[in-house]
Amino acid sequence: MITLKSEREIEKMHNAGKLLAACHREIATMIKPGITTDEIDKFVEDFLEKHGATPEQKGYHGYKYATCASVNDEICHGFPTDKPLKNGDVVTIDMVVNLNGGLADSAWTYAVGEVSEEVQHLLDVTKNSLYKGIEAAQVGNRLGDIGHAIQSYVEGENYSVVRDFTGHGIGKTMHEEPTVLHYGKPGKGTRLKEGMTITIEPMVNAGTWHSKMDPNGWTARTVDGKLSAQYEHTIVITKDGPIILTEQ
Ligand code: MF3
Ligand code: CO
């Protein structure tokens, strides 16, 4: 069942989302060659605690960390590690913030030091694809319109959209209905209504979309070893258009 959120619920999610955005802005200043994803994860825990919030991912189905930190060919759900990031790496930091029961989910891919033009292009296309998906999230449109907007743009740039992981409804819990595919056909799927809160979180691969699972049972990576990037926002659908809850 898809729940439509009240104004009060949306405001709580927005407050969580603003804090999450502030946390990502801090991370952006920390990402440099030599830093470890363990250090970033620790920073996030402390930052959230200082602001009266908690990392919703920690303890979720036994997940041990505040963040997911996915480096290079890791698509999503990478574990933070004590291995220093290197110049030219890309790292996706994904987290869900709980502030007074309001939840917000946002991921960002960061370039470590200097990346090649090719890598920067992958990041740019992935971020643009998120905003194209958000633009399609209009009352009366359908979920397929969001997926199609993302897929047609990404494939037009000769990259691929990951199929094995999706966006989702979010509200009282991190994952609710509906499932938000980042590919699809225009005019197909569930109709979008005012008050729906969903994530849009395209994972875009430089090579094929196929993924394989690490032995840890969590971390997905590209089968061809090529890079993967991801940008994610939590949004609410309103009659005046989508509102991003995970920006300032
Ligand atoms: N933030 C992730 C998402 O976009 C959830 C990661 S799974 C977890 O759905 F277990 F780490 F929380
Ligand atoms: Co999410």
CSV table of C-alpha atoms and ligand atoms in Angstrom, one decimal:
chain,number,residue,atom,x,y,z
A,1,MET,CA,0.0,0.0,0.0
A,2,ILE,CA,1.2,3.5,-0.8
A,3,THR,CA,0.7,6.0,2.0
A,4,LEU,CA,0.1,9.7,1.3
A,5,LYS,CA,1.8,11.8,3.9
A,6,SER,CA,0.3,14.7,5.9
A,7,GLU,CA,1.9,18.1,5.9
A,8,ARG,CA,3.2,17.4,9.4
A,9,GLU,CA,4.9,14.2,8.3
A,10,ILE,CA,6.4,15.9,5.3
A,11,GLU,CA,7.7,18.7,7.4
A,12,LYS,CA,9.5,16.2,9.7
A,13,MET,CA,11.0,14.4,6.7
A,14,HIS,CA,12.1,17.8,5.3
A,15,ASN,CA,13.9,18.7,8.6
A,16,ALA,CA,15.7,15.3,8.4
A,17,GLY,CA,16.5,16.0,4.8
A,18,LYS,CA,18.0,19.5,5.5
A,19,LEU,CA,20.2,18.0,8.1
A,20,LEU,CA,21.2,15.2,5.7
A,21,ALA,CA,22.1,17.8,3.0
A,22,ALA,CA,24.2,19.7,5.6
A,23,CYS,CA,26.0,16.5,6.4
A,24,HIS,CA,26.7,15.9,2.7
A,25,ARG,CA,28.1,19.4,2.4
A,26,GLU,CA,30.5,18.7,5.2
A,27,ILE,CA,31.6,15.4,3.6
A,28,ALA,CA,32.3,17.2,0.4
A,29,THR,CA,34.9,19.3,2.2
A,30,MET,CA,36.5,16.2,3.8
A,31,ILE,CA,36.9,14.0,0.7
A,32,LYS,CA,40.6,14.0,-0.3
A,33,PRO,CA,43.2,11.3,-1.2
A,34,GLY,CA,44.2,9.6,2.1
A,35,ILE,CA,40.9,9.8,3.9
A,36,THR,CA,39.2,6.5,4.7
A,37,THR,CA,35.5,5.7,4.5
A,38,ASP,CA,35.6,4.6,8.1
A,39,GLU,CA,36.6,8.1,9.0
A,40,ILE,CA,33.7,9.5,7.0
A,41,ASP,CA,31.3,7.0,8.6
A,42,LYS,CA,32.5,8.1,12.1
A,43,PHE,CA,32.1,11.7,11.2
A,44,VAL,CA,28.5,11.1,10.1
A,45,GLU,CA,27.6,9.3,13.3
A,46,ASP,CA,29.0,12.2,15.4
A,47,PHE,CA,27.5,14.9,13.2
A,48,LEU,CA,24.0,13.3,13.4
A,49,GLU,CA,24.3,12.7,17.2
A,50,LYS,CA,25.3,16.3,17.7
A,51,HIS,CA,22.2,17.4,15.9
A,52,GLY,CA,19.8,15.1,17.7
A,53,ALA,CA,19.5,12.6,14.8
A,54,THR,CA,20.3,9.0,14.3
A,55,PRO,CA,21.6,6.9,11.3
A,56,GLU,CA,18.7,4.8,10.3
A,57,GLN,CA,20.8,2.4,8.3
A,58,LYS,CA,22.7,1.2,11.4
A,59,GLY,CA,21.0,-2.0,12.5
A,60,TYR,CA,18.8,-2.2,9.5
A,61,HIS,CA,18.6,-5.9,8.7
A,62,GLY,CA,21.9,-6.3,10.6
A,63,TYR,CA,23.7,-3.6,8.6
A,64,LYS,CA,26.5,-2.3,10.8
A,65,TYR,CA,27.3,1.2,9.7
A,66,ALA,CA,25.8,4.7,9.5
A,67,THR,CA,26.6,5.0,5.8
A,68,CYS,CA,27.1,2.9,2.7
A,69,ALA,CA,30.4,3.8,1.0
A,70,SER,CA,30.8,2.4,-2.5
A,71,VAL,CA,34.1,2.9,-4.2
A,72,ASN,CA,34.7,2.8,-8.0
A,73,ASP,CA,33.1,-0.5,-9.4
A,74,GLU,CA,31.0,-0.9,-6.3
A,75,ILE,CA,27.4,0.0,-7.2
A,76,CYS,CA,25.9,0.3,-3.8
A,77,HIS,CA,25.9,-1.0,-0.2
A,78,GLY,CA,29.7,-0.9,0.2
A,79,PHE,CA,31.0,-1.1,3.7
A,80,PRO,CA,33.1,1.7,5.1
A,81,THR,CA,36.7,0.4,5.4
A,82,ASP,CA,40.1,1.6,6.7
A,83,LYS,CA,41.6,1.7,3.2
A,84,PRO,CA,42.6,5.2,2.2
A,85,LEU,CA,40.8,6.7,-0.8
A,86,LYS,CA,43.2,7.4,-3.7
A,87,ASN,CA,43.5,10.3,-6.2
A,88,GLY,CA,41.1,9.6,-9.1
A,89,ASP,CA,38.7,7.3,-7.1
A,90,VAL,CA,35.0,7.9,-7.0
A,91,VAL,CA,33.0,7.1,-3.8
A,92,THR,CA,29.3,7.1,-3.2
A,93,ILE,CA,28.2,8.0,0.3
A,94,ASP,CA,24.6,7.0,1.0
A,95,MET,CA,22.7,7.5,4.3
A,96,VAL,CA,19.3,7.6,5.8
A,97,VAL,CA,18.8,10.2,8.6
A,98,ASN,CA,16.1,9.9,11.3
A,99,LEU,CA,15.3,13.2,13.0
A,100,ASN,CA,12.4,13.0,15.5
A,101,GLY,CA,10.9,10.1,13.5
A,102,GLY,CA,11.2,11.9,10.1
A,103,LEU,CA,13.2,10.0,7.6
A,104,ALA,CA,15.2,11.2,4.6
A,105,ASP,CA,17.5,9.3,2.2
A,106,SER,CA,20.2,10.8,0.0
A,107,ALA,CA,23.3,9.6,-1.8
A,108,TRP,CA,26.1,11.5,-3.5
A,109,THR,CA,29.1,10.4,-5.5
A,110,TYR,CA,32.3,12.3,-4.8
A,111,ALA,CA,35.4,12.6,-6.9
A,112,VAL,CA,38.5,12.0,-4.9
A,113,GLY,CA,41.2,14.6,-5.8
A,114,GLU,CA,41.4,14.9,-9.6
A,115,VAL,CA,39.4,12.6,-11.8
A,116,SER,CA,39.7,12.3,-15.6
A,117,GLU,CA,37.3,14.1,-17.9
A,118,GLU,CA,35.7,10.7,-18.7
A,119,VAL,CA,35.0,10.0,-15.0
A,120,GLN,CA,33.7,13.5,-14.5
A,121,HIS,CA,31.3,13.0,-17.4
A,122,LEU,CA,29.9,9.8,-15.7
A,123,LEU,CA,29.2,11.8,-12.5
A,124,ASP,CA,27.6,14.7,-14.5
A,125,VAL,CA,25.3,12.4,-16.4
A,126,THR,CA,24.3,10.4,-13.3
A,127,LYS,CA,23.5,13.6,-11.4
A,128,ASN,CA,21.6,15.1,-14.4
A,129,SER,CA,19.6,11.8,-14.7
A,130,LEU,CA,18.4,12.2,-11.2
A,131,TYR,CA,17.1,15.7,-11.9
A,132,LYS,CA,15.4,14.5,-15.1
A,133,GLY,CA,13.7,11.8,-13.0
A,134,ILE,CA,12.6,14.4,-10.5
A,135,GLU,CA,11.3,16.7,-13.2
A,136,ALA,CA,9.0,13.8,-14.4
A,137,ALA,CA,7.6,13.3,-10.9
A,138,GLN,CA,4.5,15.3,-11.5
A,139,VAL,CA,0.9,14.6,-10.3
A,140,GLY,CA,-0.9,12.6,-12.9
A,141,ASN,CA,2.3,11.2,-14.5
A,142,ARG,CA,3.2,7.6,-13.8
A,143,LEU,CA,6.2,5.8,-12.3
A,144,GLY,CA,7.2,4.7,-15.8
A,145,ASP,CA,7.6,8.4,-16.8
A,146,ILE,CA,10.3,8.8,-14.2
A,147,GLY,CA,12.1,5.6,-15.2
A,148,HIS,CA,11.8,6.5,-18.9
A,149,ALA,CA,13.2,10.0,-18.4
A,150,ILE,CA,16.3,8.6,-16.6
A,151,GLN,CA,16.9,5.6,-18.9
A,152,SER,CA,16.5,7.4,-22.2
A,153,TYR,CA,18.9,10.1,-21.2
A,154,VAL,CA,21.5,7.8,-19.7
A,155,GLU,CA,21.5,5.3,-22.6
A,156,GLY,CA,21.7,8.3,-25.0
A,157,GLU,CA,25.0,9.0,-23.3
A,158,ASN,CA,26.1,5.4,-23.8
A,159,TYR,CA,26.0,4.4,-20.2
A,160,SER,CA,23.7,1.9,-18.6
A,161,VAL,CA,21.1,2.0,-15.7
A,162,VAL,CA,21.4,-0.5,-13.0
A,163,ARG,CA,18.3,-2.8,-12.8
A,164,ASP,CA,18.9,-4.8,-9.6
A,165,PHE,CA,18.4,-1.8,-7.2
A,166,THR,CA,15.6,0.7,-7.2
A,167,GLY,CA,14.2,3.8,-5.6
A,168,HIS,CA,11.4,3.3,-3.1
A,169,GLY,CA,8.7,4.9,-1.1
A,170,ILE,CA,9.9,6.3,2.3
A,171,GLY,CA,8.0,7.5,5.4
A,172,LYS,CA,7.5,5.7,8.7
A,173,THR,CA,10.2,3.2,7.5
A,174,MET,CA,13.1,3.5,5.1
A,175,HIS,CA,11.6,1.2,2.4
A,176,GLU,CA,7.9,1.5,1.6
A,177,GLU,CA,5.9,1.0,-1.5
A,178,PRO,CA,6.1,1.8,-4.4
A,179,THR,CA,9.3,0.5,-6.0
A,180,VAL,CA,10.7,3.2,-8.2
A,181,LEU,CA,12.5,1.8,-11.2
A,182,HIS,CA,15.1,3.9,-13.0
A,183,TYR,CA,14.0,2.5,-16.4
A,184,GLY,CA,10.6,2.0,-17.9
A,185,LYS,CA,8.0,3.0,-20.4
A,186,PRO,CA,6.2,6.4,-20.5
A,187,GLY,CA,2.6,6.2,-19.3
A,188,LYS,CA,3.0,2.9,-17.5
A,189,GLY,CA,2.9,2.0,-13.9
A,190,THR,CA,1.4,3.6,-10.8
A,191,ARG,CA,0.0,7.0,-11.1
A,192,LEU,CA,1.7,9.7,-9.0
A,193,LYS,CA,-0.4,11.5,-6.4
A,194,GLU,CA,0.0,14.5,-4.2
A,195,GLY,CA,1.6,13.5,-0.8
A,196,MET,CA,3.6,10.5,-2.1
A,197,THR,CA,7.2,10.5,-0.7
A,198,ILE,CA,9.7,8.5,-2.7
A,199,THR,CA,13.4,8.3,-3.4
A,200,ILE,CA,14.9,8.5,-6.9
A,201,GLU,CA,18.4,7.1,-6.9
A,202,PRO,CA,19.7,6.1,-10.3
A,203,MET,CA,22.9,4.0,-10.3
A,204,VAL,CA,24.6,4.5,-13.6
A,205,ASN,CA,27.4,2.2,-14.9
A,206,ALA,CA,30.1,3.2,-17.4
A,207,GLY,CA,29.8,-0.4,-18.9
A,208,THR,CA,27.0,-2.9,-18.7
A,209,TRP,CA,24.2,-2.7,-16.1
A,210,HIS,CA,24.8,-6.2,-14.7
A,211,SER,CA,25.8,-6.5,-11.1
A,212,LYS,CA,27.3,-9.2,-8.9
A,213,MET,CA,27.1,-9.6,-5.2
A,214,ASP,CA,30.2,-9.7,-2.9
A,215,PRO,CA,30.6,-12.6,-0.5
A,216,ASN,CA,29.5,-10.2,2.3
A,217,GLY,CA,26.0,-10.5,1.0
A,218,TRP,CA,25.5,-6.7,0.8
A,219,THR,CA,27.9,-5.0,-1.6
A,220,ALA,CA,27.0,-5.0,-5.3
A,221,ARG,CA,29.6,-4.3,-8.0
A,222,THR,CA,29.7,-4.1,-11.7
A,223,VAL,CA,30.4,-7.4,-13.5
A,224,ASP,CA,32.9,-5.8,-15.9
A,225,GLY,CA,34.8,-3.9,-13.2
A,226,LYS,CA,33.9,-0.5,-14.8
A,227,LEU,CA,32.8,2.5,-12.7
A,228,SER,CA,29.4,3.1,-11.2
A,229,ALA,CA,28.0,6.4,-9.8
A,230,GLN,CA,24.8,7.3,-8.0
A,231,TYR,CA,22.9,10.4,-6.9
A,232,GLU,CA,19.8,10.1,-4.7
A,233,HIS,CA,17.2,12.5,-3.3
A,234,THR,CA,14.0,12.0,-1.3
A,235,ILE,CA,11.1,14.0,-2.8
A,236,VAL,CA,7.5,14.7,-2.1
A,237,ILE,CA,5.0,15.0,-5.0
A,238,THR,CA,2.8,18.1,-4.8
A,239,LYS,CA,0.3,19.7,-7.1
A,240,ASP,CA,2.9,22.4,-7.7
A,241,GLY,CA,5.5,19.9,-8.7
A,242,PRO,CA,8.0,17.7,-6.9
A,243,ILE,CA,9.8,19.2,-3.9
A,244,ILE,CA,13.3,17.9,-3.0
A,245,LEU,CA,13.4,17.2,0.7
A,246,THR,CA,17.1,16.5,0.9
A,247,GLU,CA,18.4,19.9,-0.2
A,248,GLN,CA,18.7,23.0,2.1
B,1,MF3,N1,20.0,4.2,1.6
B,1,MF3,C1,19.8,3.0,1.0
B,1,MF3,C2,18.7,3.1,-0.1
B,1,MF3,O1,18.8,4.0,-0.9
B,1,MF3,C3,19.6,1.9,1.9
B,1,MF3,C4,20.8,1.1,2.1
B,1,MF3,S1,20.5,-0.4,2.8
B,1,MF3,C5,21.1,-0.3,4.4
B,1,MF3,O2,17.7,2.4,-0.1
B,1,MF3,F1,20.9,-1.4,5.0
B,1,MF3,F2,22.3,0.0,4.4
B,1,MF3,F3,20.4,0.6,5.0
B,2,CO,CO,17.2,5.0,-0.9
